[in-house]
Short mmCIF file of C-alpha atoms in Angstrom, two decimals:
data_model
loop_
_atom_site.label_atom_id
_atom_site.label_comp_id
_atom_site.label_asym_id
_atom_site.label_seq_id
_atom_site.Cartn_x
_atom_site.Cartn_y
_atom_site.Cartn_z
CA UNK I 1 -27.99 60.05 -18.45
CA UNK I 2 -28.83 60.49 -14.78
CA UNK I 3 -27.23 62.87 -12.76
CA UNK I 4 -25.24 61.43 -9.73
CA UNK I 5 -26.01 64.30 -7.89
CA UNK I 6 -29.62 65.23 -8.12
CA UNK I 7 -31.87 63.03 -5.90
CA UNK I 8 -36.13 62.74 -5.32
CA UNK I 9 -34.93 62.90 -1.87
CA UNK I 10 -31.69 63.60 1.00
CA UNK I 11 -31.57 63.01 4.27
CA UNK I 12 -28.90 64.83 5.99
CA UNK I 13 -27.68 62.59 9.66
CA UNK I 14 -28.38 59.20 9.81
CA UNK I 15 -30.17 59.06 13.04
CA UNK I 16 -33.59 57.08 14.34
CA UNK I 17 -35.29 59.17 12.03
CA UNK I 18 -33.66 59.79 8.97
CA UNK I 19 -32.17 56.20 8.64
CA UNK I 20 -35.45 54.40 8.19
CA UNK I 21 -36.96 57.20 5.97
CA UNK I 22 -34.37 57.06 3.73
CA UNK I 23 -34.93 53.25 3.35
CA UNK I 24 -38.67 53.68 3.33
CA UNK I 25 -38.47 56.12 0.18
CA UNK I 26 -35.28 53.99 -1.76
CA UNK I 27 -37.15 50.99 -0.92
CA UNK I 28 -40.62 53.03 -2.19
CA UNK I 29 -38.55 53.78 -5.61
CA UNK I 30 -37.07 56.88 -5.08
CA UNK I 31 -34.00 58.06 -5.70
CA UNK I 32 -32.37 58.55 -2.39
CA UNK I 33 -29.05 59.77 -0.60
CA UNK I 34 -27.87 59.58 3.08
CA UNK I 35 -25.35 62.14 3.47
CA UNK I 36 -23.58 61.12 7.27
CA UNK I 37 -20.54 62.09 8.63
CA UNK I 38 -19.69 60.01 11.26
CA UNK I 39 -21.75 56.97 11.78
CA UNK I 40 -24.62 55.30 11.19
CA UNK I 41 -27.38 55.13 13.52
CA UNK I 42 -27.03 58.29 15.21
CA UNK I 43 -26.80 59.25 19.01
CA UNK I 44 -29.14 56.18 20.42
CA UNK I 45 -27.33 53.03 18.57
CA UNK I 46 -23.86 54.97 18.86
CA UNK I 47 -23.33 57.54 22.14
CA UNK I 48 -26.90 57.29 23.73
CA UNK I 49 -29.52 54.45 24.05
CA UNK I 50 -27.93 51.60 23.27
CA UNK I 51 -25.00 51.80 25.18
CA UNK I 52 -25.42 53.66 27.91
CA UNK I 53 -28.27 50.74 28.79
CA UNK I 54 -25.45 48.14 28.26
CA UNK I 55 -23.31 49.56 30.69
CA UNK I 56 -26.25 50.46 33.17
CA UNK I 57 -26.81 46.53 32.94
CA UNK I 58 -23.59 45.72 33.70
CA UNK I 59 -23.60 48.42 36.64
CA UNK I 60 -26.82 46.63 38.06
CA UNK I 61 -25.31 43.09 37.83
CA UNK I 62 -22.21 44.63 40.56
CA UNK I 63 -24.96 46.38 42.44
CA UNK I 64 -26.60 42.55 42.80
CA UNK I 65 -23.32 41.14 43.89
CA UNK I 66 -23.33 43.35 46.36
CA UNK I 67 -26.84 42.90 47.70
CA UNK I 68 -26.48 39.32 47.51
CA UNK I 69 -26.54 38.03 51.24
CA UNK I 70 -29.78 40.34 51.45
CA UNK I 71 -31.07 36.98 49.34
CA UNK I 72 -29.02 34.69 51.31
CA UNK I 73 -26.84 33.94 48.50
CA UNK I 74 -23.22 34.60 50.21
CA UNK I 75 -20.82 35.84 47.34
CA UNK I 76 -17.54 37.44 47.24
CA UNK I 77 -17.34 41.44 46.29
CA UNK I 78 -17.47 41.88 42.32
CA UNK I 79 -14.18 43.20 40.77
CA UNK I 80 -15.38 45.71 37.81
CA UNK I 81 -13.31 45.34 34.57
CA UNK I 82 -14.26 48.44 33.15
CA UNK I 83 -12.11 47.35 29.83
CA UNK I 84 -14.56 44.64 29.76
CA UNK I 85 -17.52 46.53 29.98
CA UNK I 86 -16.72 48.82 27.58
CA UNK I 87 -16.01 46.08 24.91
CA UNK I 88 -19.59 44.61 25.55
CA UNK I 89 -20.72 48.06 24.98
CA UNK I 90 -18.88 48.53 22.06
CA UNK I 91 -20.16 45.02 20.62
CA UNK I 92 -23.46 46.01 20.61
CA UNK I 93 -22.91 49.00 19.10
CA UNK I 94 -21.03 48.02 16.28
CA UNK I 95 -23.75 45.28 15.99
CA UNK I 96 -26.34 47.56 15.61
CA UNK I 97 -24.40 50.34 13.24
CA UNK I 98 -23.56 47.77 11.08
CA UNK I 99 -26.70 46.59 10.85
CA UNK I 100 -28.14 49.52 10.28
CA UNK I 101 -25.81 50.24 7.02
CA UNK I 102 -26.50 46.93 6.08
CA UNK I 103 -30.61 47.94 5.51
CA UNK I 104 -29.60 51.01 3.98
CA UNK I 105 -27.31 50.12 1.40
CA UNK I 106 -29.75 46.36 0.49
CA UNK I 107 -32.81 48.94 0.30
CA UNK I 108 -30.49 50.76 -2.35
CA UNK I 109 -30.02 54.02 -0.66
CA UNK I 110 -26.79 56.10 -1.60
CA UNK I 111 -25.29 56.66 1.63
CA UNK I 112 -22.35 59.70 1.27
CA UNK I 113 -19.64 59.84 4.02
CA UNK I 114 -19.28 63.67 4.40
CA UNK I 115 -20.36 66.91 5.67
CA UNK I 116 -23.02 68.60 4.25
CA UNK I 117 -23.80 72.37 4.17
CA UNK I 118 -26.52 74.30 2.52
CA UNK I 119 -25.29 76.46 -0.42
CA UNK I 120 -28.92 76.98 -1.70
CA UNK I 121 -32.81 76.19 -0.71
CA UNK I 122 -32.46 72.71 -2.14
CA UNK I 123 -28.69 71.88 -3.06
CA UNK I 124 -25.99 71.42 -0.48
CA UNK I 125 -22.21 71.09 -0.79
CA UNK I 126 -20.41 67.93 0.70
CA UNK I 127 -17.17 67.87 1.61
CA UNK I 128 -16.27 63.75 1.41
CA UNK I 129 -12.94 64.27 2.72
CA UNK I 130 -9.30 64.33 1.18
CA UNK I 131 -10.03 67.87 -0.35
CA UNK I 132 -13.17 66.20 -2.73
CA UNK I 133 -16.60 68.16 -2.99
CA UNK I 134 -19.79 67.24 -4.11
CA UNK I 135 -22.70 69.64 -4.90
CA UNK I 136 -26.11 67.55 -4.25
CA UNK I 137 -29.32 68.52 -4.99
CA UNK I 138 -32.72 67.38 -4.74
CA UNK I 139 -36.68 67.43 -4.78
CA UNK I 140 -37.10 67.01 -0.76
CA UNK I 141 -34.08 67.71 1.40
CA UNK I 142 -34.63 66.61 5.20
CA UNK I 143 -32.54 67.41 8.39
CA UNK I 144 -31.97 64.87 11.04
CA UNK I 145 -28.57 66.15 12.82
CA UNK I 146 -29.85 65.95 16.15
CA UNK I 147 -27.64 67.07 19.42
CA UNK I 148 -24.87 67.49 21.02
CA UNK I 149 -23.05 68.04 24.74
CA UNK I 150 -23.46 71.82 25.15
CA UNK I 151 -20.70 72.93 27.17
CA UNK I 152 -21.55 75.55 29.48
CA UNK I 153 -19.66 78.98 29.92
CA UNK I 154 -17.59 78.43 33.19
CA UNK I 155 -14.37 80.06 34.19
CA UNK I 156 -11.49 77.68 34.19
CA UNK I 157 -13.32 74.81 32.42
CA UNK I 158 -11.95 75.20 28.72
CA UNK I 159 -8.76 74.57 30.34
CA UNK I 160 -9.69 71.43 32.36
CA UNK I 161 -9.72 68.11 31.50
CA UNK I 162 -13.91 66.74 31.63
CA UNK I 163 -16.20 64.55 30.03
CA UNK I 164 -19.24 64.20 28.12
CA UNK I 165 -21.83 61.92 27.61
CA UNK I 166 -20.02 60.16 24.72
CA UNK I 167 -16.14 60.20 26.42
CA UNK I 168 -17.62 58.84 29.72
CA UNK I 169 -18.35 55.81 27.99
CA UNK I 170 -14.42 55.20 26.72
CA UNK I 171 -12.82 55.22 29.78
CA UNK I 172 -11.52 51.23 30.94
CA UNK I 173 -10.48 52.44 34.34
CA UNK I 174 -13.47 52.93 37.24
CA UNK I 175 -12.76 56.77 38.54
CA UNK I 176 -11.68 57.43 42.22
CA UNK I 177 -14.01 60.54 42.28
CA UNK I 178 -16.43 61.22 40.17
CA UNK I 179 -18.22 64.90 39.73
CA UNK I 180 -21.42 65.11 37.61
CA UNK I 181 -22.33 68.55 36.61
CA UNK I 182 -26.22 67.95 35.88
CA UNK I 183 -29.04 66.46 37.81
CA UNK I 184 -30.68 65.79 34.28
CA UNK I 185 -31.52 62.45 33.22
CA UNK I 186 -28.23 61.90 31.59
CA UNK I 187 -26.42 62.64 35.02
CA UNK I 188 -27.84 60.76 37.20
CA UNK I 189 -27.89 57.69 34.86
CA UNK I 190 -24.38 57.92 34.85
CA UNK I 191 -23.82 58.90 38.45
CA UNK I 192 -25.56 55.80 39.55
CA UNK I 193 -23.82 53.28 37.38
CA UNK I 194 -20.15 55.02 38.14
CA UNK I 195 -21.34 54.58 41.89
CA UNK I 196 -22.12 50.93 41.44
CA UNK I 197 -18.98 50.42 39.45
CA UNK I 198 -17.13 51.71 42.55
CA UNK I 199 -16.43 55.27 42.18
CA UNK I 200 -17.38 58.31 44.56
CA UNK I 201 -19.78 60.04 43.23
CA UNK I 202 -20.79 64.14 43.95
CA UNK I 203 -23.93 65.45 41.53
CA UNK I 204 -24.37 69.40 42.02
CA UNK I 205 -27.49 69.95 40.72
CA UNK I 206 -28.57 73.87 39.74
CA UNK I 207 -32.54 74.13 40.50
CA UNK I 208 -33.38 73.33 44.03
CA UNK I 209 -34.58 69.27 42.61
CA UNK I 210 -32.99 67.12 40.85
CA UNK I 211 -34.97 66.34 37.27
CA UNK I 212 -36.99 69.24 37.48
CA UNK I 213 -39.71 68.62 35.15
CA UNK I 214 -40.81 66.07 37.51
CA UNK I 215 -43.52 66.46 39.97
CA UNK I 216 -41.26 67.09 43.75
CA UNK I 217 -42.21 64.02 45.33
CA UNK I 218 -40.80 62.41 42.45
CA UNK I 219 -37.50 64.05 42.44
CA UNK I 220 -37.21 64.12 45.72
CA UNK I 221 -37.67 60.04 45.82
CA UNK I 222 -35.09 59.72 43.13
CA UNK I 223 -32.80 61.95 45.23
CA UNK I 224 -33.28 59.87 48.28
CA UNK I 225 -32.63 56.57 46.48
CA UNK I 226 -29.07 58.22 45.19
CA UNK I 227 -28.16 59.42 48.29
CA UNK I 228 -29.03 56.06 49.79
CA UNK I 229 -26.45 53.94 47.63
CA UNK I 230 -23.87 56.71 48.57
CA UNK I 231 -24.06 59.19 46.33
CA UNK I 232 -23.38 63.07 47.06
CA UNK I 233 -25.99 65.23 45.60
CA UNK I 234 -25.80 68.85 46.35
CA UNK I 235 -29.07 71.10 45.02
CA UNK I 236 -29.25 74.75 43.98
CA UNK I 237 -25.51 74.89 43.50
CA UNK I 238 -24.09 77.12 41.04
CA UNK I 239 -20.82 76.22 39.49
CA UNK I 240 -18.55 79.51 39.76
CA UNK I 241 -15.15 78.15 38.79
CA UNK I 242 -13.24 75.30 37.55
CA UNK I 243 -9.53 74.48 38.45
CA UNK I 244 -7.64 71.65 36.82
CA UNK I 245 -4.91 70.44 39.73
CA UNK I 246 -2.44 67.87 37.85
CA UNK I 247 -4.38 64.92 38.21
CA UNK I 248 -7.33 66.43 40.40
CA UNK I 249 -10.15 68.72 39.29
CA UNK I 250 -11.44 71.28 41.53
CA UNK I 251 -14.90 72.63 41.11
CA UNK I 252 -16.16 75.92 42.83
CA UNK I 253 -19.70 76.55 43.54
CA UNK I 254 -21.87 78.50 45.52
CA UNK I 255 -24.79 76.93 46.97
CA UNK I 256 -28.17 78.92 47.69
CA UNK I 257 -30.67 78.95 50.66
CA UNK I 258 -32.71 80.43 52.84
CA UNK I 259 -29.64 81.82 54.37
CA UNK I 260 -28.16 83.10 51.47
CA UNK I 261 -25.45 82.16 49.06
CA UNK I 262 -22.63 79.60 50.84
CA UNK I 263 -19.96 79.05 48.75
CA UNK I 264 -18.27 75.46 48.51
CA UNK I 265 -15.72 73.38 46.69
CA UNK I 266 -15.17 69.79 45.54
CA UNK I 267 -12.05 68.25 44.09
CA UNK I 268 -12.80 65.26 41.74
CA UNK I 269 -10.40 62.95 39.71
CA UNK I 270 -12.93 62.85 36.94
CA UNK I 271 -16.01 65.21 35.91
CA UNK I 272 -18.62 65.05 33.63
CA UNK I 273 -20.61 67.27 32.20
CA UNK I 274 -24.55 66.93 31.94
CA UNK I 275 -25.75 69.98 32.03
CA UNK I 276 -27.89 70.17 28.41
CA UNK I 277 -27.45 69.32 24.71
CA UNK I 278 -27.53 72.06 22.15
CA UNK I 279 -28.43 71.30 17.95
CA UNK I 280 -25.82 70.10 15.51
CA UNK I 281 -27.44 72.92 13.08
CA UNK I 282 -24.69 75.66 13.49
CA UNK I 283 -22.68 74.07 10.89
CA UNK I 284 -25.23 73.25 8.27
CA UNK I 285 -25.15 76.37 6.21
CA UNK I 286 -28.93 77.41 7.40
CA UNK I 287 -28.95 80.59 6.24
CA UNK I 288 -27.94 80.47 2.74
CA UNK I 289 -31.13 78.34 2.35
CA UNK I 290 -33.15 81.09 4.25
CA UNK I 291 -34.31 78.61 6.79
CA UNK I 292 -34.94 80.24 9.93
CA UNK I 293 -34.24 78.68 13.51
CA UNK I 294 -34.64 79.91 16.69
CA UNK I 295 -32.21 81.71 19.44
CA UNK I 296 -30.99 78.49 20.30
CA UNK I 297 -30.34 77.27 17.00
CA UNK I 298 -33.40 74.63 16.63
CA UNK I 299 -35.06 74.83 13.31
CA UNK I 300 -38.73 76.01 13.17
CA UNK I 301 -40.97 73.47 12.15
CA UNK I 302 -44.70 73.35 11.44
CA UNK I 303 -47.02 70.74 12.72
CA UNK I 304 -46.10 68.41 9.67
CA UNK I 305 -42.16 68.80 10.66
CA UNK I 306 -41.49 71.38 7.13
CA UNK I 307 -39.45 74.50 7.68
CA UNK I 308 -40.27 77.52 6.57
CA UNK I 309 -38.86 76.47 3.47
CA UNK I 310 -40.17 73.75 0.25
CA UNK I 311 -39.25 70.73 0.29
CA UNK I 312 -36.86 70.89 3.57
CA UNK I 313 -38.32 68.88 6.80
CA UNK I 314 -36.56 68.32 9.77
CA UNK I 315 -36.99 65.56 11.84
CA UNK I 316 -35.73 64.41 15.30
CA UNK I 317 -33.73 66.20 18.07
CA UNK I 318 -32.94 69.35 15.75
CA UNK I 319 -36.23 71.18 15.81
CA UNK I 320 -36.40 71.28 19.61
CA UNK I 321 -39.39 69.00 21.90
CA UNK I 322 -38.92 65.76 23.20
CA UNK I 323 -35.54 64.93 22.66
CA UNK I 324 -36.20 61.12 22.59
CA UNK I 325 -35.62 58.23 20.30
CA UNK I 326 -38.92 57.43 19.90
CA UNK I 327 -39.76 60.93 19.37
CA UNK I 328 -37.79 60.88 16.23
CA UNK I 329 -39.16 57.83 15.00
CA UNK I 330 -42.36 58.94 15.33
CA UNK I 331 -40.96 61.66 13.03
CA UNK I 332 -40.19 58.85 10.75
CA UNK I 333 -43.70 57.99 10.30
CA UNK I 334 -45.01 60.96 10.26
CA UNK I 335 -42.84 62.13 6.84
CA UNK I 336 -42.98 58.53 5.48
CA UNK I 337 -46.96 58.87 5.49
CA UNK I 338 -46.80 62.51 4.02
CA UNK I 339 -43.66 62.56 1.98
CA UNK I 340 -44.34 58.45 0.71
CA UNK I 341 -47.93 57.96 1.01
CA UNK I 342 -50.11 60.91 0.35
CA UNK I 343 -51.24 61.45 3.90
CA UNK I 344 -51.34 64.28 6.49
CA UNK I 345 -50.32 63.23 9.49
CA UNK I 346 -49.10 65.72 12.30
CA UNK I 347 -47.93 65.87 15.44
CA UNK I 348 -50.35 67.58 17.16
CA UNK I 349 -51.57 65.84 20.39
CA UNK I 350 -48.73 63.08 20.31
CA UNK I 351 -47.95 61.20 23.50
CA UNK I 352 -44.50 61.65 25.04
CA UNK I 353 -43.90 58.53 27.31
CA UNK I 354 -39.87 58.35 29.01
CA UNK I 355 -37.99 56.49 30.95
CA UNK I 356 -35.22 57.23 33.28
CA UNK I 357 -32.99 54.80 33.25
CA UNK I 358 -31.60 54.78 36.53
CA UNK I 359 -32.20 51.60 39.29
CA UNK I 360 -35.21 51.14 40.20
CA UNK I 361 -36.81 52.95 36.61
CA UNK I 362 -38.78 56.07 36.40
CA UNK I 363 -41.44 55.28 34.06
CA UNK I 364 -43.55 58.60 32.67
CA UNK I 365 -46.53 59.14 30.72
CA UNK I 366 -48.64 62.52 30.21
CA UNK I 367 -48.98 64.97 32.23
CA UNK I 368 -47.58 66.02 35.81
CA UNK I 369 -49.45 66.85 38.81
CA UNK I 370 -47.84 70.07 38.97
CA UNK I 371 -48.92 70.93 35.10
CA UNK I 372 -52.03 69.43 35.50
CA UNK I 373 -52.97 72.18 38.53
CA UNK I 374 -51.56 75.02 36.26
CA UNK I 375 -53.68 73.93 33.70
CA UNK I 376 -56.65 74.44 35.79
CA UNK I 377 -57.82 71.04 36.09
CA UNK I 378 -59.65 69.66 38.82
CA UNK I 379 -57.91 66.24 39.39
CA UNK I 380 -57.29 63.68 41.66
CA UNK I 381 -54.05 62.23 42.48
CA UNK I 382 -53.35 58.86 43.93
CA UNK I 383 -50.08 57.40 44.80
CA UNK I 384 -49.06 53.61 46.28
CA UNK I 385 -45.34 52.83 47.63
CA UNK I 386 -43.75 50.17 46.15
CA UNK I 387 -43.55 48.96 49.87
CA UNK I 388 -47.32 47.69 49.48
CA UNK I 389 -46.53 45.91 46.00
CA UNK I 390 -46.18 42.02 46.75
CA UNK I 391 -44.19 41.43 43.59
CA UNK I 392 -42.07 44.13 44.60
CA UNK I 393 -41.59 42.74 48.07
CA UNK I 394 -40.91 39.07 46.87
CA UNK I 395 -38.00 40.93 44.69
CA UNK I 396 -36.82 42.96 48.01
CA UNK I 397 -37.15 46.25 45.07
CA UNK I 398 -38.94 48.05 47.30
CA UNK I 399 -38.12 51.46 46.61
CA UNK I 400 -40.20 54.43 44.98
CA UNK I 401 -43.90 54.31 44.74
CA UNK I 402 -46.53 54.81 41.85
CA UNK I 403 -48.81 57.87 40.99
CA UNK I 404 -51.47 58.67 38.55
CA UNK I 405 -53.39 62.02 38.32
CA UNK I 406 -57.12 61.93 36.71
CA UNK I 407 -59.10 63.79 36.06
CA UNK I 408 -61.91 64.12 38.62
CA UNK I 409 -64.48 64.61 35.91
CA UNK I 410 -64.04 62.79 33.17
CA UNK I 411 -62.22 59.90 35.40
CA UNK I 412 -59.74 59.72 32.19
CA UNK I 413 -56.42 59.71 33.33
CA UNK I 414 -53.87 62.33 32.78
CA UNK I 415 -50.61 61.29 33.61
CA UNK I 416 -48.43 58.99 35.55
CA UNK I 417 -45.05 58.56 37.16
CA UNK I 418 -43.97 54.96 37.83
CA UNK I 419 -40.27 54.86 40.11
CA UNK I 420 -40.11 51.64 41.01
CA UNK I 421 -39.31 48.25 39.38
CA UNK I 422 -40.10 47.53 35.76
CA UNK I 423 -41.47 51.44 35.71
CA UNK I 424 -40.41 52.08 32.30
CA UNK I 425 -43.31 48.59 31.51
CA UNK I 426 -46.06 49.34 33.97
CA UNK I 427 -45.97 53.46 32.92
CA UNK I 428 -46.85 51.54 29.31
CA UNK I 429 -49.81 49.79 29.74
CA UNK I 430 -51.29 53.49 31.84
CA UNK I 431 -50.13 54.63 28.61
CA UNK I 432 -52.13 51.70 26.32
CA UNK I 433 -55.15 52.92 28.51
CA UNK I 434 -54.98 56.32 27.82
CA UNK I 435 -54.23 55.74 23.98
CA UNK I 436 -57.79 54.24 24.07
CA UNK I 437 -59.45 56.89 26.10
CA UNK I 438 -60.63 54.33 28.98
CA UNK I 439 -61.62 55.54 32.39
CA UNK I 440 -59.21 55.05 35.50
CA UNK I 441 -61.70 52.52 36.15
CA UNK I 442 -60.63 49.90 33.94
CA UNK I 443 -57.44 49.81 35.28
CA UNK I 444 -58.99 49.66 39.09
CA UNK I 445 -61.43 46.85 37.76
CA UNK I 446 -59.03 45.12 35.02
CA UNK I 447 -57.59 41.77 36.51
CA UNK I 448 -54.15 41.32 36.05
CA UNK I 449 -51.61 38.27 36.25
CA UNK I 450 -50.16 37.70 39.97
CA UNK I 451 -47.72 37.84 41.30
CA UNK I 452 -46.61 40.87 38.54
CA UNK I 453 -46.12 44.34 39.20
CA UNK I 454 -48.60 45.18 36.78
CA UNK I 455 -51.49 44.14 38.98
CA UNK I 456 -50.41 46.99 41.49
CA UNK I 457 -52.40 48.86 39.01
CA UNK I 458 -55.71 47.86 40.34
CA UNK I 459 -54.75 49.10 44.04
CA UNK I 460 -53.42 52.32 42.95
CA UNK I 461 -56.58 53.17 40.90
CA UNK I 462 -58.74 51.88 43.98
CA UNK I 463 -56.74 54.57 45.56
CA UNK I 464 -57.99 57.06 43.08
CA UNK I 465 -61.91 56.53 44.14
CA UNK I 466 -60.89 58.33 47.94
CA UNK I 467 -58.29 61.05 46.26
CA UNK I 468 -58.28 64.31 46.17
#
């Protein structure tokens, strides 16, 4: 008789990884478990992707309202039913959860509603609620628990009332004031769409730039485009204190410049924190398996995503990198090909495209200016305001500009920022042209559909031939 608890394979979190691997190997014939505690789908369908874009749609439609008589369409000023918006959000999550279990269960995979921890290299306890246990063990165990809000260590703010990424998204009443600790991609999404929604908004930012991977002129167009809508956003403040005031929250900071430190205060009804995401791994039993992470609790992988030990693989957000959704289905493919197909795929020399999701997009593909100069390259760099793009202009989405960097030997292109309208698309087909190795030149040459944004393209290259 076959055990009920011994499987060919487990995935432990049912995120954009380890949701489609575990169909790929039931559906492949083997004898596979889910093991999820919450739900189905992980942080994009459930607290990240999915709906913060629904919301960020909805935030855009008010900002339109708004703009209207810039179109000469005369309109009256929106009136945001939060409540509303967070049941469209909600609809579209719970569309895409449950469809999500559906696949799973019709591809014949065992999903287990519990926490799992590792009692052994291959066998892990699950606690599936109302005192029951299960010990599970198997051939190929592999972790996708991805992230979580890491909560910084401030004075005062255990004792306050904030938010996170995930409670942000339940409120059904717009804030008066909202404070955003974070000028991270998370943060300013949702400082933008709170703003259009109709609350104050204050962003104190630690590093002297806001997004700070990003090349400065990029950040520092992204910061002028927040401030412009109304927006507070205060760099190289450190948050000192945190003071909850009845219905008020009162943040202390101390801002630093040439000058010195100046301290400061603000005093928010509402205030999230952004600041960084830490691994859902400290919980998982890790070292009763022997499997080794490192001083920030992401698990060591190798190239082919396996830990340092058999049979356990991580994939997604928990072994540190990119923490994207795409990222982690990339993951996907990689163990589906090596686990389910006899391949050897790796990761090494990946692309890591993004998109920032505030209005107008940031669009990014390879590498920086500023890591391309560290790096030692000789490159050029060419750049072209949205200002000069006609599609852009018959849209009146004029802000942000384009930039590529090359390099000035090989005339292959390196990288690319896009901050402007339809970024996230035009920083994709850069991205199709490096994937096939071309020169700049076939982007400067290429003709493209008009009027589109895409067609910018060949001006910005043409740009390229005078850069240094």
């Amino acid at each position: 008789m076959m055990n009920r608890n011994q499987y060919e394979i487990v995935v432990v979190g049912a995120g954009q990884g380890g949701g489609p691997l575990a169909g790929a190997a039931a559906r492949g014939g083997r004898r596979t478990a889910l093991i999820e505690r919450v739900h189905v789908g992980g942080t994009c369908v459930n607290e990240g992707c999915s709906p913060t874009k629904t919301m960020v749609a909805s935030a855009r439609v008010a900002h339109l309202v708004r703009r209207a008589a810039d179109y000469g369409v005369h309109a009256t000023a929106p009136r945001i039913d939060l409540a509303r918006v967070h049941e469209r959000k909600q609809q579209i999550v719970d569309s895409f959860r449950d469809g999500s279990e559906r696949s799973l269960i019709q591809a014949g995979v065992d999903v287990i509603r519990g926490r799992a921890r590792f009692v052994g290299p291959r066998t892990l306890d699950v606690d599936v609620g109302d005192g029951a246990r299960r010990t599970i063990t198997a051939d190929t165990i592999v972790i996708n628990t991805g992230l979580r809000a890491a909560i910084p260590s401030i004075p005062g703010l255990d004792t306050a009332r904030y938010l996170t990424s995930t409670s942000i998204m339940e409120l059904v009443d717009v804030p008066a004031h909202l404070v955003v600790l974070g000028g991270g991609y998370i943060g300013l999404e949702f400082a933008q769409m709170f703003r259009r929604f109709g609350s104050r908004v204050t962003v104190l930012q630690r590093g002297a730039q806001l997004l700070d991977h990003e090349d400065t002129d990029v950040a520092d167009a992204v910061a002028t485009i927040l401030r412009d809508e109304g927006i507070e956003v205060l760099l190289g403040t450190t948050v000192t204190a945190v003071e909850q005031r009845a219905a008020e929250t009162l943040v202390r900071y101390s801002t630093t410049s040439v000058e010195g430190a100046t301290p400061g205060t603000v005093s928010g009804t509402h205030l999230l924190v952004a600041s960084g995401r830490r691994p859902n791994t400290d919980d998982l039993g890790l070292d009763a398996a022997g499997i080794v992470v490192d001083d920030r609790g992401y698990i060591r992988v190798d190239d082919r995503l396996a830990t340092n030990v058999p049979g356990v693989f991580v994939i997604g957000d928990a072994k540190g990198g990119p923490a994207f959704t795409h990222i982690s289905y990339d993951d996907f493919r990689i163990l589906r090909a090596n686990l389910l197909e006899g391949g050897s795929w790796t990761t090494g020399g990946r692309q890591v495209p993004y998109t920032v999701f505030i209005d107008p997009e940031l669009g990014r593909i390879g590498m920086t200016e500023k890591e391309a100069r560290t790096a030692g390259l000789t490159v050029r760099v060419g750049t072209l305001p949205m200002s000069s793009v006609a599609r852009a202009l018959e849209t009146d989405e004029t802000r942000g500009f384009m930039k590529a960097i090359v390099d000035a030997g090989t005339q292959r292109i390196l990288g690319a920022a896009v901050l402007g309208i339809a970024g996230g698309e035009i920083a994709t087909i850069v991205q199709v042209a490096m994937l096939g190795g071309l020169p700049y030149t076939a982007l400067r040459d290429g003709i493209f559909s008009h009027p589109t944004v895409a067609e910018a393209l060949n001006n910005l290259f043409t740009a390229m031939d005078r850069a240094v």
